[in-house]
Amino acid sequence: MQSAVDRKVASSKQSTSQVERHSTLKYPHRLNFYDISPQGDITIEEFETCALDRLRVLAEIESSFARNRPYEELKEVTEKQCSKYLPLASTGAHMVDRDAERRKDHVGHFVLRLAFCRSEELRRRFVKAETTLFRVRYDSDVHSEREAFLNSRDFDWIPVSDEERKQYETELAAASPTSSKETSTRAERYYKVKWTRVPDLVEKRRVFLKGGYAYVPSREQSSIVFQEFQTNLTKALDMTAKALPRLDEDTRIVPILNNLSQGFLAGVSSEWSTAEAGSGDQITAGMVDDLARKHFPMCMRNLHDTLCRDRHLKHFGRLQYGLFLKVLGLSIDEAIAFWRKSFSNIQDDKFNKEYRYNIRHSYGLEGKRANYPAKSCQQILISDQPGSADSHGCPYRHFSGDNLQTALLSMYSGQGLSVADLPEIMATVKAGHYHVACTRVFEITHARQGVKKGEGVGGGESVTHPNQYAAKSRELEKEKDDVDVVMD
Amino acid sequence: MLAFYKRLYPFKSIFNWLNHEHVPTKLFTNREFAFTLQGDVYLRYNSFERADELKKQVCALNPTRFEIGPVYSARPRDKKTVRPANFTAQLRELVFDIDMTDYDAIRTCCAGADICRRCWAFIAAAVRVLDHAIRDNFGYKHLLWVYSGRRGIHLWISDREAMELTDEQRRALVGWLMVIQGGKEMHKKVNVRQGSRTLPPSIKSALDPLATVFGDLILEDQNCFESEEGWKALIQLIPDKAVAESLAAKWGTEPMRSSEDKWDDLKKEVRKFDKGTAKRNALQAAVEDIILQYTYPRLDAEVSKHRNHLLKAPFCVHPKTGRVCVPVDPAAIDSFRPERVPTVSLLLRELDEIAVAPGAGEDAGGEEGTGEHHSDWERTSLKPYVALLDRHVAALMQEVRQAKRAAPTYDASW
Ligand code: SF4
Ligand SMILES: [Zn+2]
């Protein structure tokens, strides 16, 4: 322990000035091990927004796992998401309310603990995503601030003495080989920890083991930190799970928690309730068919095709498709025209009696006049499960495997999807990552517009909402047209 | 079988071994026992308050065998009434299973379920390597090796830290020890070198003793490369195409060359390249890997990775061989003879032969505790094996007592 103190002294030289300068911060470090729960009152609103924004980031990390993204790529995608929803400035940053950011980070983490502690599966996934988020931040932390953070905690690592290092010189060199140009074993610093604290290094035989201790080279030190984070969080979640039944009585919180814990299934979408202002031009009834072919995700494409074929859609199908079209930019008059034309087997008075009201209702022109948002992937995937005669839902989830493949080919082969793409898509579906499969299809069918694998609907983001899918698809087309115009 | 359980099975010793103390703790009361009854009926999630309760139940059910599982956070018998979140596997001996069937591709003396004195040498080599690695690398001390009754051996580790390992840590430890990997279709099953060409130190230290085993067992006794199938398997492991081809040509025309001759041929080929050249290094590494592939312990990884894996209790009787699953002293592993392990019929005969001591009546119900027939096994050839377990348990209990004295709250988390 002696030299742990030495180290503190040594490294504090560079960081003292900073620590002093920022000593007024309630959260002195950007990184957080979340040992203590947030203090002070938390409003229900803060409770929910902090959690939702964090969940967006974690859900994107989950999709990255589902997509087997290499770490560097995952890091890039995650950093983009973080800067959007969960920015966390360095201590040295100016003009930023660092405490507010850090409190949001802190509160969000603890709310999600409540949401994700309730089954072993959720706990496991939450721990994995959180540990990854911690790692991404750790890797991007300013060096001196990271040192200061590490010194603020006792990681209980024992520096290996020179004597011992000499004694095991060959073993150490063989266990953790450095590429020849790097520091030799002689110059490398080593720390001893119980091997159980670095199982990942042990599993890959990247350390020397003796008497239950792992000899970790300083360049692998972060492994200890991540492992510690993971172990702590796993334990804390188990405790929360045991304490939770008492919390179940708080009726305001439980529905929020239930909703949050579904975030890993289909990501967290923003609300799409009205047409994006920027998308400009109005859509007319006559344009829908063309748009469907070029820009719709599979769920909407399927509803559209069913409607054309059967000249009818059942209740939930109308609802899912109607709201989607509304948000896409179909005005109420055009909507009535569209549905009137589509239901061509139905007499005028029946249409007016049974359907007109419902369409106007969904536009907030009847009844309680609410502005209903379009359904997100999460809602489509989880609520209102389709019955055997229904066409709503998400095909990636609700179609049988062979039907899904046939449908994929017949809908999208014109846009570049081929049989060779199917195994990858089907494997993702099998693993239960439906919206990731949908994202992959988006990439394939927009490859001609220059979308690359892993880019998703922009910046690596996954599909979380059918309107997001369609909007991005139209945007890409417009960009391309603009380019074409310039070229001319 | 009933008489065996009533009069011979060492319940008291087994209780002490699982419980680490004389007074029942959660280590025993929250421990799962699973019974296999005649006709393959399988009863899981049994648990008992005391050793005599276990004995009573075993005698009532007369199972063909029973298995020991983890210590749960609640009594397994109450599983139906506790919330799933409150019923999780928490502690468990770290266990290993080595089975002769994993050596079928190499051994030439027997196949399948059979085992003879000669192929036991594979198990013996595995025990020596594993026993050393676990003590030296991981620092565990309380290792109990148990003959599985037929063609394999189990290892139970009772150190506190080993008991507490999470599934993730168990997986990591298994990863550390697993050297032989890949199925039937994978020729080269040893792939443990990272970037550099040297072996990881833990494996390197096993190489010297295994080289001796390789000479005695693989080349001489099993003569693994004599048959065409055998030497062709060897050829597959030579990375240098030219060397492999020239050896194949030579051995194809001289079928009588022994395994030792062929091994010498290979080593000569290696020496043809200058020291320090890439080719020489690659071939040298291949030679080491071949030695490992033929002699390094082959583990059934799944058994060790999960806390909730059930494993047959020591001193059960193997249904096919009738042999008792007795503890084995790793120091004497080479002289262990599976065929000399007492069978249940032999033990019962021994019991019949000894004069019936006064008080040891026929219809002992077991109500008065496990001590009733305590002395019976002492008069049979089971004695040295129970004594071995008791010695093992004494060391374990001693350490637990000391730890408790050093930290009076020791028990709290258990
Ligand atoms: S993932 Fe979402 S957008 Fe894609 S098909 Fe399913 S519901 Fe529609
Ligand atoms: Zn044999």
PDB file of C-alpha atoms in Angstrom, chain A residues 120 123 170-177 194-213 227 230-231 241-245, chain B residues 73 83 85-86 88 90 135-140 161 165 168-179 181 191-192 194-196 198-203:
ATOM      1  CA  GLU A 120     -31.555 -11.833 -14.481  1.00  0.00           C
ATOM      2  CA  ARG A 123     -29.539  -7.253 -15.247  1.00  0.00           C
ATOM      3  CA  THR A 170      10.798 -14.689 -18.043  1.00  0.00           C
ATOM      4  CA  GLU A 171       7.290 -15.609 -16.990  1.00  0.00           C
ATOM      5  CA  LEU A 172       6.143 -12.020 -17.029  1.00  0.00           C
ATOM      6  CA  ALA A 173       7.605 -11.443 -20.442  1.00  0.00           C
ATOM      7  CA  ALA A 174       6.037 -14.607 -21.826  1.00  0.00           C
ATOM      8  CA  ALA A 175       2.650 -13.965 -20.247  1.00  0.00           C
ATOM      9  CA  SER A 176       2.175 -10.421 -21.435  1.00  0.00           C
ATOM     10  CA  PRO A 177       4.354 -10.014 -24.461  1.00  0.00           C
ATOM     11  CA  LYS A 194      -6.513 -11.328  -6.881  1.00  0.00           C
ATOM     12  CA  TRP A 195      -7.024 -13.169 -10.157  1.00  0.00           C
ATOM     13  CA  THR A 196     -10.780 -13.111  -9.657  1.00  0.00           C
ATOM     14  CA  ARG A 197     -10.693  -9.382 -10.330  1.00  0.00           C
ATOM     15  CA  VAL A 198      -9.390  -9.755 -13.864  1.00  0.00           C
ATOM     16  CA  PRO A 199     -11.177 -12.806 -15.235  1.00  0.00           C
ATOM     17  CA  ASP A 200     -11.008 -11.492 -18.791  1.00  0.00           C
ATOM     18  CA  LEU A 201      -7.222 -11.305 -18.706  1.00  0.00           C
ATOM     19  CA  VAL A 202      -7.048 -14.732 -17.106  1.00  0.00           C
ATOM     20  CA  GLU A 203      -9.347 -16.299 -19.639  1.00  0.00           C
ATOM     21  CA  LYS A 204      -7.132 -15.090 -22.464  1.00  0.00           C
ATOM     22  CA  ARG A 205      -3.932 -15.927 -20.574  1.00  0.00           C
ATOM     23  CA  ARG A 206      -2.748 -12.366 -20.827  1.00  0.00           C
ATOM     24  CA  VAL A 207      -1.272 -12.296 -17.319  1.00  0.00           C
ATOM     25  CA  PHE A 208       1.083 -14.296 -15.180  1.00  0.00           C
ATOM     26  CA  LEU A 209      -0.643 -16.132 -12.317  1.00  0.00           C
ATOM     27  CA  LYS A 210       0.989 -17.212  -9.110  1.00  0.00           C
ATOM     28  CA  GLY A 211      -0.697 -18.322  -5.911  1.00  0.00           C
ATOM     29  CA  GLY A 212      -4.015 -16.797  -6.895  1.00  0.00           C
ATOM     30  CA  TYR A 213      -2.601 -13.415  -7.848  1.00  0.00           C
ATOM     31  CA  GLN A 227     -13.891  -5.393 -14.043  1.00  0.00           C
ATOM     32  CA  GLN A 230     -18.822  -4.495 -13.567  1.00  0.00           C
ATOM     33  CA  THR A 231     -18.533  -6.429 -10.327  1.00  0.00           C
ATOM     34  CA  ALA A 241     -33.686  -6.478  -7.036  1.00  0.00           C
ATOM     35  CA  LYS A 242     -34.160  -7.744  -3.510  1.00  0.00           C
ATOM     36  CA  ALA A 243     -35.334  -4.366  -2.270  1.00  0.00           C
ATOM     37  CA  LEU A 244     -37.608  -3.643  -5.185  1.00  0.00           C
ATOM     38  CA  PRO A 245     -40.899  -5.240  -4.087  1.00  0.00           C
TER      39      PRO A 245
ATOM     40  CA  SER B  73     -29.755 -18.456  -1.315  1.00  0.00           C
ATOM     41  CA  ARG B  83     -39.490 -15.660  -5.339  1.00  0.00           C
ATOM     42  CA  ALA B  85     -35.064 -13.621  -7.534  1.00  0.00           C
ATOM     43  CA  ASN B  86     -34.409 -15.002  -4.078  1.00  0.00           C
ATOM     44  CA  THR B  88     -30.070 -18.247  -6.898  1.00  0.00           C
ATOM     45  CA  GLN B  90     -24.425 -18.801  -4.703  1.00  0.00           C
ATOM     46  CA  ARG B 135      -2.307 -25.143  -6.570  1.00  0.00           C
ATOM     47  CA  ASP B 136       0.476 -23.108  -8.107  1.00  0.00           C
ATOM     48  CA  ASN B 137      -1.418 -20.670 -10.344  1.00  0.00           C
ATOM     49  CA  PHE B 138      -4.595 -20.227  -8.369  1.00  0.00           C
ATOM     50  CA  GLY B 139      -3.311 -20.981  -4.903  1.00  0.00           C
ATOM     51  CA  TYR B 140      -6.070 -23.417  -3.939  1.00  0.00           C
ATOM     52  CA  GLU B 161     -12.547 -18.378  -2.769  1.00  0.00           C
ATOM     53  CA  LEU B 165     -16.449 -17.951  -7.817  1.00  0.00           C
ATOM     54  CA  GLU B 168     -17.911 -15.711 -15.211  1.00  0.00           C
ATOM     55  CA  GLN B 169     -14.853 -16.360 -13.083  1.00  0.00           C
ATOM     56  CA  ARG B 170     -15.287 -20.086 -13.479  1.00  0.00           C
ATOM     57  CA  ARG B 171     -15.411 -19.622 -17.222  1.00  0.00           C
ATOM     58  CA  ALA B 172     -12.217 -17.602 -17.089  1.00  0.00           C
ATOM     59  CA  LEU B 173     -10.436 -20.200 -14.993  1.00  0.00           C
ATOM     60  CA  VAL B 174     -11.496 -22.949 -17.370  1.00  0.00           C
ATOM     61  CA  GLY B 175     -10.281 -20.813 -20.269  1.00  0.00           C
ATOM     62  CA  TRP B 176      -6.919 -20.551 -18.574  1.00  0.00           C
ATOM     63  CA  LEU B 177      -6.657 -24.319 -18.186  1.00  0.00           C
ATOM     64  CA  MET B 178      -8.142 -25.378 -21.513  1.00  0.00           C
ATOM     65  CA  VAL B 179      -5.437 -26.148 -23.993  1.00  0.00           C
ATOM     66  CA  GLN B 181      -9.812 -27.294 -28.128  1.00  0.00           C
ATOM     67  CA  ASN B 191      -3.666 -23.007 -30.264  1.00  0.00           C
ATOM     68  CA  VAL B 192      -2.386 -21.191 -27.233  1.00  0.00           C
ATOM     69  CA  GLN B 194      -0.094 -15.345 -28.677  1.00  0.00           C
ATOM     70  CA  GLY B 195       1.711 -13.236 -31.211  1.00  0.00           C
ATOM     71  CA  SER B 196       5.112 -14.347 -30.008  1.00  0.00           C
ATOM     72  CA  THR B 198       6.729 -18.809 -26.790  1.00  0.00           C
ATOM     73  CA  LEU B 199       4.189 -20.763 -24.801  1.00  0.00           C
ATOM     74  CA  PRO B 200       2.358 -19.035 -21.952  1.00  0.00           C
ATOM     75  CA  PRO B 201       4.396 -19.707 -18.809  1.00  0.00           C
ATOM     76  CA  SER B 202       1.759 -21.857 -17.136  1.00  0.00           C
ATOM     77  CA  ILE B 203       1.702 -24.232 -20.072  1.00  0.00           C
TER      78      ILE B 203
END
